[in-house]
Amino acid sequence: MRYKEPKHRTILEATKEELAQLLEKSKNDNWKPIYHIHPEFGLLNDPNGLAYFNGYYHLFHQWYPYGTTHGMKHWAHLKSKNLVEWTREKVALIPTEDYEAHGAYSGTALEINHQLYLYYTGNIKLDKINRSANQCLAIMNGEGKIEKYAFNPLIKGIPEGYTGHVRDPKVFKKNDSYYMILGAQRVNETGAFIVYQSSNGLDWNFLGELTLKNLNQSLGYMWECPDYMEINGKDLLIFSPQGIEPQNEKYKNLFNVTYAIGMLDLETLTFEVESFDEFESGFDFYATQMFKGKDGQTLLFAWAGLGEFEYPTDEFGWAHCLTFPREITIKENKVLQMPAKELSLLRLDRESKSDRCQGVVLIENKTNTYELNVTLETNNTNLFGIHLAVSDEEHLNLEFNKSSQTVTLDRSKLKHQFVEEFGVYRQSQLTIGDKVEVKILMDNSIAEIFINQGEVVFTTRLFPLKTSTNIEIFSDQFMTYQYEKYDLKQGIVKREDDLEVFNR
Ligand code: FRU
């Protein structure tokens, strides 16, 4: 008998009325983003299977239909011509088979022989505590039809030496061979990566463990979501280890995302680490996935959330969103992250101003769906910054401090607090000279803040009151500021035939 809890229910088991109710409950929530990918209802987590294939961007994400907890995971699917305007497609993977009995977990896409191979983990619960995993495949053909591979699973069960926590295949091609890196947990409860190799993408051989050389840091009990890309001759490995201890202002989230730049050698199964750091400085950020865009650029999406916390949208029956797509570059062995240039396709009205200020300048603003680009000339100032989602009752505070050379994002002055047990601010070191550049993407309940061309980036969710839409620039001494603000348009297209999308 298959182990089963009430949350182990696929969308196929929903009645029409139940679906209509789920849609109704979540429909009119003002906190829904308009250009960040989010679920109509239910819970979204990791981005999956990202690819530019046959003239379209395809994006899948982890999705549980029946509420805001982590239940039976499906792969939801969206499609776009230009990376910013998305339509919702039919649910791509519904875990109906024994080899994926407790969820179609995260994975990646690779084009092989003009088809898009979608690799994922079939999660298996043996009982309430114990689990196993199978590595599986679904194939999207040239017409966009997705079918599970007839001989699934590709890899059955767990290799010796590891616990049931083996998942999240990252598949790529190198030197005429296919490789799969999986996140894993050793039986001694430490995190690791294991590697498989294949000549056709279907038959896989276990190679062994990937050694991260020169890494003098212990990295927790399980490594999730291995993410790998070669960028201009450098290898970038991003991953989501669980169980890193906080170090001063770093690694303060429950789980954190880290990256290593260096050289991957698949002959010796080593990754020679040249630099290593936390990937993002914000609160709500996890499970990244990179892929190559139309023009060969490296793009990244991440889950703007993490863990199993309660969020204020739970009462409306939906949870979480993805980040806006980011373009990733490497400069002097550091990662830079900026919003994809396609952002400009969403721009509507532009407003701009340049002036000098001391104290607080109010920018009256009517919505929380905008792009804000600010340049601050800070020769004489020490403390300065920007307040977002401002009303008499609350604001989000971005503050630069020259004497300590830090930037802080503080959400303690927001009305709706959430996940506050992990601290209400995040801080990063920043070389603050005479000029600071800030780009902010605000989208109802998410803000992404890019500082100095993506050297420091903060992602945060926020759940402001309807009236908290103003912006302020502040400074302790005279400072010259310049800003331009664009209203942004709806990027996630609503479909008339919503029910059809969820029930096939
Ligand atoms: C990361 C993760 C993955 C797993 C998926 C399940 O957030 O835990 O390791 O595949 O989510 O939804």
Short mmCIF file of C-alpha atoms and ligand atoms in Angstrom, two decimals:
data_model
loop_
_atom_site.label_atom_id
_atom_site.label_comp_id
_atom_site.label_asym_id
_atom_site.label_seq_id
_atom_site.Cartn_x
_atom_site.Cartn_y
_atom_site.Cartn_z
CA MET A 1 0.00 0.00 0.00
CA ARG A 2 1.19 3.47 -0.89
CA TYR A 3 1.70 5.78 2.09
CA LYS A 4 -0.84 8.59 1.89
CA GLU A 5 -1.73 11.76 3.82
CA PRO A 6 -4.57 14.13 2.92
CA LYS A 7 -2.04 16.49 1.29
CA HIS A 8 -1.04 13.75 -1.19
CA ARG A 9 -3.75 14.60 -3.67
CA THR A 10 -3.26 15.59 -7.29
CA ILE A 11 -5.21 18.25 -9.14
CA LEU A 12 -7.00 15.47 -11.00
CA GLU A 13 -8.83 14.63 -7.80
CA ALA A 14 -10.42 18.10 -7.56
CA THR A 15 -14.03 18.62 -8.45
CA LYS A 16 -15.01 21.54 -10.70
CA GLU A 17 -16.65 23.25 -7.71
CA GLU A 18 -13.56 22.85 -5.58
CA LEU A 19 -11.39 24.42 -8.29
CA ALA A 20 -13.83 27.27 -8.74
CA GLN A 21 -13.70 27.91 -5.00
CA LEU A 22 -9.92 27.93 -4.91
CA LEU A 23 -9.86 30.43 -7.75
CA GLU A 24 -12.55 32.58 -6.18
CA LYS A 25 -10.81 32.81 -2.81
CA SER A 26 -7.51 34.01 -4.28
CA LYS A 27 -8.85 36.08 -7.16
CA ASN A 28 -9.08 39.60 -5.82
CA ASP A 29 -6.13 39.80 -3.50
CA ASN A 30 -4.32 43.13 -3.93
CA TRP A 31 -1.03 41.57 -2.86
CA LYS A 32 -0.81 39.53 -6.03
CA PRO A 33 2.09 40.72 -8.16
CA ILE A 34 1.36 41.83 -11.73
CA TYR A 35 4.71 41.04 -13.38
CA HIS A 36 6.25 38.47 -11.01
CA ILE A 37 5.27 34.86 -11.61
CA HIS A 38 2.96 33.63 -8.85
CA PRO A 39 0.30 30.94 -8.55
CA GLU A 40 -3.36 31.78 -9.18
CA PHE A 41 -3.99 29.74 -6.06
CA GLY A 42 -2.04 27.28 -3.93
CA LEU A 43 1.65 27.35 -3.12
CA LEU A 44 4.53 28.05 -5.48
CA ASN A 45 8.13 27.20 -4.68
CA ASP A 46 11.20 26.47 -6.84
CA PRO A 47 11.48 27.48 -10.49
CA ASN A 48 11.97 24.34 -12.61
CA GLY A 49 12.84 23.32 -16.17
CA LEU A 50 13.81 26.77 -17.43
CA ALA A 51 14.63 26.92 -21.11
CA TYR A 52 14.43 28.91 -24.30
CA PHE A 53 13.09 26.28 -26.70
CA ASN A 54 11.54 26.53 -30.16
CA GLY A 55 11.05 30.30 -29.99
CA TYR A 56 9.54 30.38 -26.50
CA TYR A 57 10.71 30.74 -22.95
CA HIS A 58 9.34 27.89 -20.86
CA LEU A 59 9.10 28.16 -17.13
CA PHE A 60 7.83 25.54 -14.75
CA HIS A 61 7.52 25.82 -11.00
CA GLN A 62 6.77 23.67 -8.01
CA TRP A 63 3.09 23.96 -7.22
CA TYR A 64 0.73 22.57 -4.62
CA PRO A 65 -2.87 23.31 -5.61
CA TYR A 66 -4.86 22.85 -2.43
CA GLY A 67 -3.50 25.45 -0.05
CA THR A 68 -0.46 27.28 1.19
CA THR A 69 1.34 24.34 2.75
CA HIS A 70 3.89 22.05 1.11
CA GLY A 71 1.77 19.20 -0.19
CA MET A 72 1.78 17.11 -3.34
CA LYS A 73 4.04 18.97 -5.76
CA HIS A 74 3.13 19.40 -9.42
CA TRP A 75 5.00 21.25 -12.16
CA ALA A 76 2.95 24.28 -13.21
CA HIS A 77 3.88 25.74 -16.60
CA LEU A 78 4.08 29.23 -18.12
CA LYS A 79 5.26 30.30 -21.53
CA SER A 80 6.56 33.56 -22.96
CA LYS A 81 7.94 35.00 -26.19
CA ASN A 82 9.85 37.79 -24.52
CA LEU A 83 10.65 36.67 -20.94
CA VAL A 84 8.31 39.22 -19.33
CA GLU A 85 4.82 38.57 -20.69
CA TRP A 86 3.70 35.09 -19.65
CA THR A 87 0.65 32.97 -20.26
CA ARG A 88 -0.35 30.11 -18.00
CA GLU A 89 -0.31 26.74 -19.72
CA LYS A 90 -1.82 23.44 -18.64
CA VAL A 91 -0.26 21.84 -15.61
CA ALA A 92 2.83 20.09 -17.00
CA LEU A 93 3.55 17.31 -14.51
CA ILE A 94 0.92 15.71 -12.33
CA PRO A 95 2.41 13.04 -10.03
CA THR A 96 0.17 10.11 -10.84
CA GLU A 97 2.75 7.32 -11.10
CA ASP A 98 4.26 5.07 -8.45
CA TYR A 99 7.79 6.34 -9.17
CA GLU A 100 6.70 9.90 -8.20
CA ALA A 101 4.01 8.94 -5.72
CA HIS A 102 4.57 11.89 -3.35
CA GLY A 103 5.39 14.66 -5.71
CA ALA A 104 7.16 15.72 -8.90
CA TYR A 105 10.06 17.55 -7.25
CA SER A 106 12.45 20.08 -8.73
CA GLY A 107 14.63 19.66 -11.79
CA THR A 108 16.02 21.22 -14.94
CA ALA A 109 15.56 21.21 -18.72
CA LEU A 110 17.93 20.41 -21.56
CA GLU A 111 17.30 20.38 -25.30
CA ILE A 112 18.30 17.01 -26.80
CA ASN A 113 17.53 16.07 -30.44
CA HIS A 114 15.09 18.98 -30.88
CA GLN A 115 13.07 17.97 -27.86
CA LEU A 116 13.06 19.50 -24.41
CA TYR A 117 14.03 16.96 -21.77
CA LEU A 118 12.59 17.77 -18.37
CA TYR A 119 14.50 16.01 -15.60
CA TYR A 120 12.92 15.90 -12.16
CA THR A 121 12.83 13.97 -8.91
CA GLY A 122 10.02 11.59 -8.05
CA ASN A 123 9.60 12.02 -4.32
CA ILE A 124 8.71 8.86 -2.41
CA LYS A 125 7.47 8.82 1.16
CA LEU A 126 7.94 5.45 2.79
CA ASP A 127 6.13 6.60 5.92
CA LYS A 128 5.72 9.88 7.82
CA ILE A 129 9.50 10.27 8.31
CA ASN A 130 11.41 8.14 5.82
CA ARG A 131 11.73 8.83 2.18
CA SER A 132 13.38 7.72 -1.03
CA ALA A 133 13.72 9.32 -4.44
CA ASN A 134 13.75 8.43 -8.13
CA GLN A 135 15.19 10.54 -10.92
CA CYS A 136 12.67 10.88 -13.75
CA LEU A 137 12.19 12.36 -17.20
CA ALA A 138 9.38 13.97 -19.18
CA ILE A 139 9.83 15.06 -22.79
CA MET A 140 8.30 18.06 -24.53
CA ASN A 141 8.18 17.61 -28.28
CA GLY A 142 8.40 20.28 -30.97
CA GLU A 143 4.64 20.90 -30.77
CA GLY A 144 4.83 21.52 -27.05
CA LYS A 145 3.25 18.24 -25.96
CA ILE A 146 4.70 16.89 -22.72
CA GLU A 147 4.84 13.17 -21.98
CA LYS A 148 6.49 11.24 -19.21
CA TYR A 149 9.22 8.90 -20.40
CA ALA A 150 7.90 5.36 -20.81
CA PHE A 151 10.86 3.77 -19.00
CA ASN A 152 10.84 5.98 -15.90
CA PRO A 153 12.53 6.16 -13.52
CA LEU A 154 15.90 6.89 -15.11
CA ILE A 155 17.60 6.35 -11.78
CA LYS A 156 15.82 4.24 -9.24
CA GLY A 157 16.39 4.89 -5.57
CA ILE A 158 19.47 6.10 -3.72
CA PRO A 159 23.12 5.12 -4.18
CA GLU A 160 24.91 3.65 -1.22
CA GLY A 161 26.18 6.08 1.39
CA TYR A 162 23.34 8.60 1.09
CA THR A 163 19.99 9.08 2.79
CA GLY A 164 16.62 9.42 1.03
CA HIS A 165 17.46 13.10 0.46
CA VAL A 166 18.82 12.92 -3.08
CA ARG A 167 17.10 15.27 -5.51
CA ASP A 168 16.96 18.24 -7.88
CA PRO A 169 18.83 17.02 -11.00
CA LYS A 170 20.84 19.66 -12.83
CA VAL A 171 21.55 18.18 -16.27
CA PHE A 172 23.98 19.66 -18.80
CA LYS A 173 26.16 18.63 -21.71
CA LYS A 174 29.94 18.88 -21.68
CA ASN A 175 32.50 17.33 -24.08
CA ASP A 176 29.87 15.22 -25.86
CA SER A 177 28.64 13.70 -22.63
CA TYR A 178 25.64 14.43 -20.44
CA TYR A 179 26.08 15.00 -16.73
CA MET A 180 23.60 15.14 -13.89
CA ILE A 181 24.48 16.77 -10.57
CA LEU A 182 22.16 15.93 -7.68
CA GLY A 183 21.82 17.49 -4.27
CA ALA A 184 22.35 14.88 -1.57
CA GLN A 185 22.74 14.08 2.07
CA ARG A 186 25.42 11.62 3.24
CA VAL A 187 24.41 9.03 5.85
CA ASN A 188 26.47 11.01 8.37
CA GLU A 189 24.01 13.88 7.77
CA THR A 190 26.25 16.25 5.85
CA GLY A 191 25.45 17.82 2.48
CA ALA A 192 27.06 16.77 -0.80
CA PHE A 193 26.71 16.65 -4.58
CA ILE A 194 26.73 13.41 -6.50
CA VAL A 195 27.31 13.08 -10.24
CA TYR A 196 25.95 10.76 -12.93
CA GLN A 197 27.04 10.55 -16.57
CA SER A 198 25.20 9.51 -19.73
CA SER A 199 25.92 9.33 -23.45
CA ASN A 200 22.28 9.79 -24.53
CA GLY A 201 20.51 11.55 -21.66
CA LEU A 202 18.54 8.36 -20.90
CA ASP A 203 20.94 5.77 -19.48
CA TRP A 204 22.88 7.02 -16.49
CA ASN A 205 25.99 5.78 -14.64
CA PHE A 206 26.91 6.80 -11.14
CA LEU A 207 30.32 8.51 -11.13
CA GLY A 208 30.65 9.55 -7.49
CA GLU A 209 30.77 12.63 -5.31
CA LEU A 210 31.84 16.07 -6.46
CA THR A 211 34.60 17.44 -4.22
CA LEU A 212 34.61 21.17 -3.60
CA LYS A 213 38.29 21.97 -3.20
CA ASN A 214 39.61 24.88 -1.05
CA LEU A 215 36.34 25.29 0.74
CA ASN A 216 37.20 25.74 4.39
CA GLN A 217 33.71 25.92 5.66
CA SER A 218 31.21 23.33 6.74
CA LEU A 219 28.01 23.70 4.80
CA GLY A 220 25.14 22.09 6.56
CA TYR A 221 23.22 18.83 6.43
CA MET A 222 21.69 18.78 2.94
CA TRP A 223 22.48 20.61 -0.30
CA GLU A 224 19.45 21.41 -2.43
CA CYS A 225 19.09 22.69 -5.97
CA PRO A 226 22.56 22.45 -7.54
CA ASP A 227 22.75 25.08 -10.24
CA TYR A 228 25.68 25.19 -12.65
CA MET A 229 26.68 27.35 -15.61
CA GLU A 230 29.82 28.18 -17.52
CA ILE A 231 30.07 31.94 -17.99
CA ASN A 232 32.91 33.32 -20.13
CA GLY A 233 35.30 30.52 -19.27
CA LYS A 234 34.51 30.50 -15.55
CA ASP A 235 32.38 27.90 -13.82
CA LEU A 236 29.65 29.10 -11.51
CA LEU A 237 28.04 26.75 -9.03
CA ILE A 238 25.08 28.09 -7.06
CA PHE A 239 23.36 25.97 -4.46
CA SER A 240 20.99 26.01 -1.52
CA PRO A 241 22.58 24.29 1.48
CA GLN A 242 20.39 23.67 4.51
CA GLY A 243 21.96 24.16 7.92
CA ILE A 244 24.67 26.82 7.50
CA GLU A 245 25.29 28.68 10.77
CA PRO A 246 24.89 32.49 10.67
CA GLN A 247 28.20 34.39 10.43
CA ASN A 248 27.82 38.00 11.62
CA GLU A 249 25.36 39.52 9.15
CA LYS A 250 25.58 36.64 6.66
CA TYR A 251 23.48 33.47 6.36
CA LYS A 252 20.70 34.85 8.55
CA ASN A 253 17.81 33.18 6.73
CA LEU A 254 16.57 29.75 7.78
CA PHE A 255 18.20 28.40 4.59
CA ASN A 256 20.60 30.37 2.42
CA VAL A 257 21.91 30.39 -1.12
CA THR A 258 25.67 30.23 -1.71
CA TYR A 259 27.88 30.34 -4.78
CA ALA A 260 31.32 29.20 -5.79
CA ILE A 261 33.27 30.47 -8.79
CA GLY A 262 36.11 28.32 -10.06
CA MET A 263 36.83 25.36 -12.33
CA LEU A 264 34.72 22.24 -12.66
CA ASP A 265 36.69 19.14 -13.67
CA LEU A 266 34.43 16.22 -14.48
CA GLU A 267 37.33 13.81 -15.02
CA THR A 268 38.47 14.14 -11.43
CA LEU A 269 35.05 15.15 -10.08
CA THR A 270 36.41 18.28 -8.45
CA PHE A 271 35.33 21.88 -8.32
CA GLU A 272 38.34 24.07 -7.59
CA VAL A 273 36.84 26.97 -5.64
CA GLU A 274 38.38 30.39 -6.31
CA SER A 275 35.77 32.47 -4.55
CA PHE A 276 32.82 31.61 -2.37
CA ASP A 277 30.07 33.76 -0.85
CA GLU A 278 26.44 34.17 0.05
CA PHE A 279 24.53 34.73 -3.21
CA GLU A 280 21.95 37.31 -2.10
CA SER A 281 21.55 39.66 0.85
CA GLY A 282 17.77 39.61 1.20
CA PHE A 283 15.18 37.74 3.22
CA ASP A 284 13.02 35.75 0.83
CA PHE A 285 15.27 34.03 -1.65
CA TYR A 286 15.99 30.37 -2.39
CA ALA A 287 16.36 27.58 -4.97
CA THR A 288 17.92 29.46 -7.89
CA GLN A 289 17.98 28.17 -11.42
CA MET A 290 20.11 29.52 -14.29
CA PHE A 291 19.61 28.99 -18.02
CA LYS A 292 20.73 30.50 -21.31
CA GLY A 293 18.46 33.14 -22.85
CA LYS A 294 17.69 33.81 -26.49
CA ASP A 295 20.88 35.84 -26.97
CA GLY A 296 23.13 33.48 -25.04
CA GLN A 297 22.93 35.56 -21.86
CA THR A 298 22.82 33.79 -18.49
CA LEU A 299 19.44 34.25 -16.83
CA LEU A 300 18.31 33.25 -13.37
CA PHE A 301 15.02 32.86 -11.56
CA ALA A 302 14.67 32.02 -7.87
CA TRP A 303 11.87 31.33 -5.45
CA ALA A 304 11.16 34.59 -3.57
CA GLY A 305 10.41 32.63 -0.46
CA LEU A 306 11.74 29.76 1.57
CA GLY A 307 10.95 27.21 4.19
CA GLU A 308 7.50 26.54 5.53
CA PHE A 309 6.58 29.82 7.17
CA GLU A 310 3.22 31.52 7.30
CA TYR A 311 2.80 34.52 5.04
CA PRO A 312 -0.04 37.08 5.09
CA THR A 313 -1.47 35.83 1.78
CA ASP A 314 -2.27 32.44 3.31
CA GLU A 315 -5.74 33.70 4.14
CA PHE A 316 -6.36 34.27 0.43
CA GLY A 317 -5.26 30.76 -0.44
CA TRP A 318 -2.06 31.52 -2.38
CA ALA A 319 1.59 31.78 -1.39
CA HIS A 320 4.86 33.03 -2.87
CA CYS A 321 6.19 34.24 -6.18
CA LEU A 322 9.39 33.99 -8.20
CA THR A 323 11.95 36.74 -8.57
CA PHE A 324 11.98 38.76 -11.76
CA PRO A 325 14.41 37.14 -14.23
CA ARG A 326 17.97 38.32 -13.58
CA GLU A 327 20.95 38.48 -15.85
CA ILE A 328 24.04 37.03 -14.22
CA THR A 329 27.58 38.13 -15.00
CA ILE A 330 30.91 37.56 -13.29
CA LYS A 331 33.34 40.40 -12.58
CA GLU A 332 36.58 39.88 -10.69
CA ASN A 333 35.35 36.56 -9.33
CA LYS A 334 32.16 38.12 -7.96
CA VAL A 335 28.65 37.56 -9.24
CA LEU A 336 26.66 40.57 -10.42
CA GLN A 337 22.87 40.30 -10.72
CA MET A 338 20.64 42.75 -12.59
CA PRO A 339 17.06 42.51 -13.87
CA ALA A 340 16.90 41.12 -17.41
CA LYS A 341 16.94 43.91 -20.00
CA GLU A 342 13.49 42.81 -21.24
CA LEU A 343 12.15 44.69 -18.20
CA SER A 344 11.96 47.74 -20.49
CA LEU A 345 9.12 46.03 -22.42
CA LEU A 346 6.89 46.46 -19.37
CA ARG A 347 7.48 50.19 -18.98
CA LEU A 348 4.55 52.61 -19.11
CA ASP A 349 4.66 56.25 -17.93
CA ARG A 350 7.99 57.74 -16.93
CA GLU A 351 8.50 60.39 -14.30
CA SER A 352 11.89 61.84 -13.41
CA LYS A 353 13.47 64.51 -11.30
CA SER A 354 16.86 65.76 -10.22
CA ASP A 355 17.43 68.03 -7.21
CA ARG A 356 19.26 68.61 -3.96
CA CYS A 357 17.83 67.61 -0.63
CA GLN A 358 18.46 67.44 3.06
CA GLY A 359 16.06 65.58 5.30
CA VAL A 360 13.20 63.82 3.55
CA VAL A 361 11.84 64.27 0.01
CA LEU A 362 8.42 62.81 -0.64
CA ILE A 363 7.67 61.26 -4.03
CA GLU A 364 3.92 60.94 -4.22
CA ASN A 365 3.01 57.70 -5.83
CA LYS A 366 -0.23 55.80 -6.38
CA THR A 367 0.70 52.14 -6.94
CA ASN A 368 3.23 49.59 -5.79
CA THR A 369 3.95 48.29 -9.30
CA TYR A 370 6.92 50.23 -10.60
CA GLU A 371 10.60 50.36 -11.49
CA LEU A 372 12.55 53.04 -9.67
CA ASN A 373 16.08 54.03 -10.66
CA VAL A 374 17.85 56.35 -8.22
CA THR A 375 21.30 57.89 -8.30
CA LEU A 376 22.51 59.51 -5.09
CA GLU A 377 25.59 61.76 -5.02
CA THR A 378 26.72 61.32 -1.52
CA ASN A 379 29.97 63.30 -1.09
CA ASN A 380 28.95 64.99 2.14
CA THR A 381 26.46 62.60 3.61
CA ASN A 382 26.85 59.77 6.05
CA LEU A 383 23.34 58.36 6.47
CA PHE A 384 21.00 58.35 3.50
CA GLY A 385 18.56 56.08 1.75
CA ILE A 386 15.12 55.36 0.41
CA HIS A 387 11.81 54.53 2.07
CA LEU A 388 9.38 52.37 0.12
CA ALA A 389 5.69 51.53 0.62
CA VAL A 390 5.34 54.72 2.64
CA SER A 391 2.27 55.98 4.46
CA ASP A 392 1.80 57.52 7.90
CA GLU A 393 1.58 54.00 9.23
CA GLU A 394 4.52 52.17 7.79
CA HIS A 395 7.48 51.94 5.44
CA LEU A 396 10.30 49.69 4.29
CA ASN A 397 13.69 51.24 4.99
CA LEU A 398 16.76 50.99 2.76
CA GLU A 399 19.60 52.78 4.51
CA PHE A 400 23.22 53.42 3.56
CA ASN A 401 25.84 54.17 6.18
CA LYS A 402 29.10 55.59 4.91
CA SER A 403 31.06 55.37 8.12
CA SER A 404 30.36 51.68 8.54
CA GLN A 405 30.31 51.07 4.73
CA THR A 406 27.10 49.10 5.00
CA VAL A 407 23.67 48.98 3.44
CA THR A 408 20.71 47.76 5.47
CA LEU A 409 17.21 46.70 4.48
CA ASP A 410 14.93 46.96 7.48
CA ARG A 411 11.34 45.73 7.48
CA SER A 412 10.60 46.41 11.16
CA LYS A 413 8.44 49.45 10.32
CA LEU A 414 6.04 47.48 8.17
CA LYS A 415 2.58 46.74 9.60
CA HIS A 416 2.41 43.11 8.56
CA GLN A 417 5.32 41.27 10.16
CA PHE A 418 6.25 37.76 9.03
CA VAL A 419 9.20 35.39 9.60
CA GLU A 420 10.41 37.98 12.12
CA GLU A 421 11.96 35.24 14.25
CA PHE A 422 14.86 35.29 11.76
CA GLY A 423 15.43 39.02 12.27
CA VAL A 424 13.80 42.11 10.83
CA TYR A 425 16.77 43.52 8.91
CA ARG A 426 19.50 42.30 6.57
CA GLN A 427 22.81 44.08 6.14
CA SER A 428 25.63 43.87 3.64
CA GLN A 429 29.05 45.44 3.34
CA LEU A 430 29.25 47.90 0.44
CA THR A 431 32.03 50.17 -0.77
CA ILE A 432 30.26 53.52 -0.61
CA GLY A 433 32.05 56.24 -2.53
CA ASP A 434 30.60 59.49 -3.83
CA LYS A 435 27.80 57.92 -5.78
CA VAL A 436 25.34 55.12 -5.18
CA GLU A 437 23.02 53.64 -7.82
CA VAL A 438 19.87 51.81 -6.84
CA LYS A 439 17.35 50.00 -9.04
CA ILE A 440 14.14 48.87 -7.37
CA LEU A 441 11.45 46.58 -8.75
CA MET A 442 8.31 46.92 -6.67
CA ASP A 443 5.37 44.63 -7.38
CA ASN A 444 2.60 44.79 -4.74
CA SER A 445 4.10 42.27 -2.33
CA ILE A 446 7.69 41.90 -3.51
CA ALA A 447 10.59 44.33 -3.74
CA GLU A 448 13.88 43.50 -5.43
CA ILE A 449 16.66 45.99 -4.79
CA PHE A 450 19.80 46.08 -6.97
CA ILE A 451 22.67 48.24 -5.74
CA ASN A 452 25.62 49.50 -7.80
CA GLN A 453 24.91 47.43 -10.89
CA GLY A 454 23.99 44.32 -8.95
CA GLU A 455 26.93 44.11 -6.56
CA VAL A 456 24.53 43.80 -3.63
CA VAL A 457 20.96 42.57 -4.10
CA PHE A 458 18.11 42.27 -1.62
CA THR A 459 14.89 40.39 -2.26
CA THR A 460 12.08 40.89 0.21
CA ARG A 461 8.40 40.20 0.35
CA LEU A 462 6.25 42.91 1.97
CA PHE A 463 2.53 43.16 2.55
CA PRO A 464 1.78 46.87 2.72
CA LEU A 465 -1.57 48.50 3.39
CA LYS A 466 -3.40 49.62 0.25
CA THR A 467 -2.55 53.22 1.06
CA SER A 468 1.19 52.70 1.56
CA THR A 469 2.44 53.57 -1.92
CA ASN A 470 4.57 56.69 -1.51
CA ILE A 471 8.34 56.81 -1.77
CA GLU A 472 10.84 58.94 0.16
CA ILE A 473 14.48 59.79 -0.36
CA PHE A 474 16.32 60.89 2.77
CA SER A 475 19.72 62.18 3.76
CA ASP A 476 21.38 63.59 6.89
CA GLN A 477 23.29 66.26 4.91
CA PHE A 478 22.81 68.00 1.56
CA MET A 479 22.79 65.46 -1.21
CA THR A 480 22.05 65.56 -4.94
CA TYR A 481 19.60 62.95 -6.12
CA GLN A 482 18.19 61.90 -9.44
CA TYR A 483 15.43 59.47 -10.03
CA GLU A 484 13.33 58.03 -12.81
CA LYS A 485 10.26 55.97 -12.15
CA TYR A 486 8.29 53.86 -14.60
CA ASP A 487 4.86 52.42 -13.96
CA LEU A 488 4.98 48.83 -15.12
CA LYS A 489 2.25 46.88 -16.87
CA GLN A 490 0.75 43.47 -16.25
CA GLY A 491 3.19 40.77 -17.33
CA ILE A 492 1.38 37.68 -16.11
CA VAL A 493 -1.54 37.35 -18.46
CA LYS A 494 -4.81 36.24 -16.98
CA ARG A 495 -6.59 33.59 -18.99
CA GLU A 496 -10.31 33.44 -19.52
CA ASP A 497 -10.35 29.66 -19.49
CA ASP A 498 -8.66 29.36 -16.10
CA LEU A 499 -10.44 26.19 -15.06
CA GLU A 500 -9.36 24.50 -18.23
CA VAL A 501 -5.72 25.25 -17.33
CA PHE A 502 -5.94 23.42 -14.06
CA ASN A 503 -8.20 20.55 -14.95
CA ARG A 504 -7.36 18.48 -17.96
C1 FRU B 1 13.77 23.32 -2.44
C2 FRU B 1 13.09 21.96 -2.43
C3 FRU B 1 13.79 21.00 -3.38
C4 FRU B 1 12.69 20.03 -3.72
C5 FRU B 1 11.48 20.94 -3.79
C6 FRU B 1 10.20 20.30 -3.35
O1 FRU B 1 12.92 24.34 -2.07
O2 FRU B 1 13.01 21.46 -1.14
O3 FRU B 1 14.92 20.39 -2.81
O4 FRU B 1 12.91 19.37 -4.92
O5 FRU B 1 11.77 22.05 -2.97
O6 FRU B 1 9.13 21.13 -3.57
#
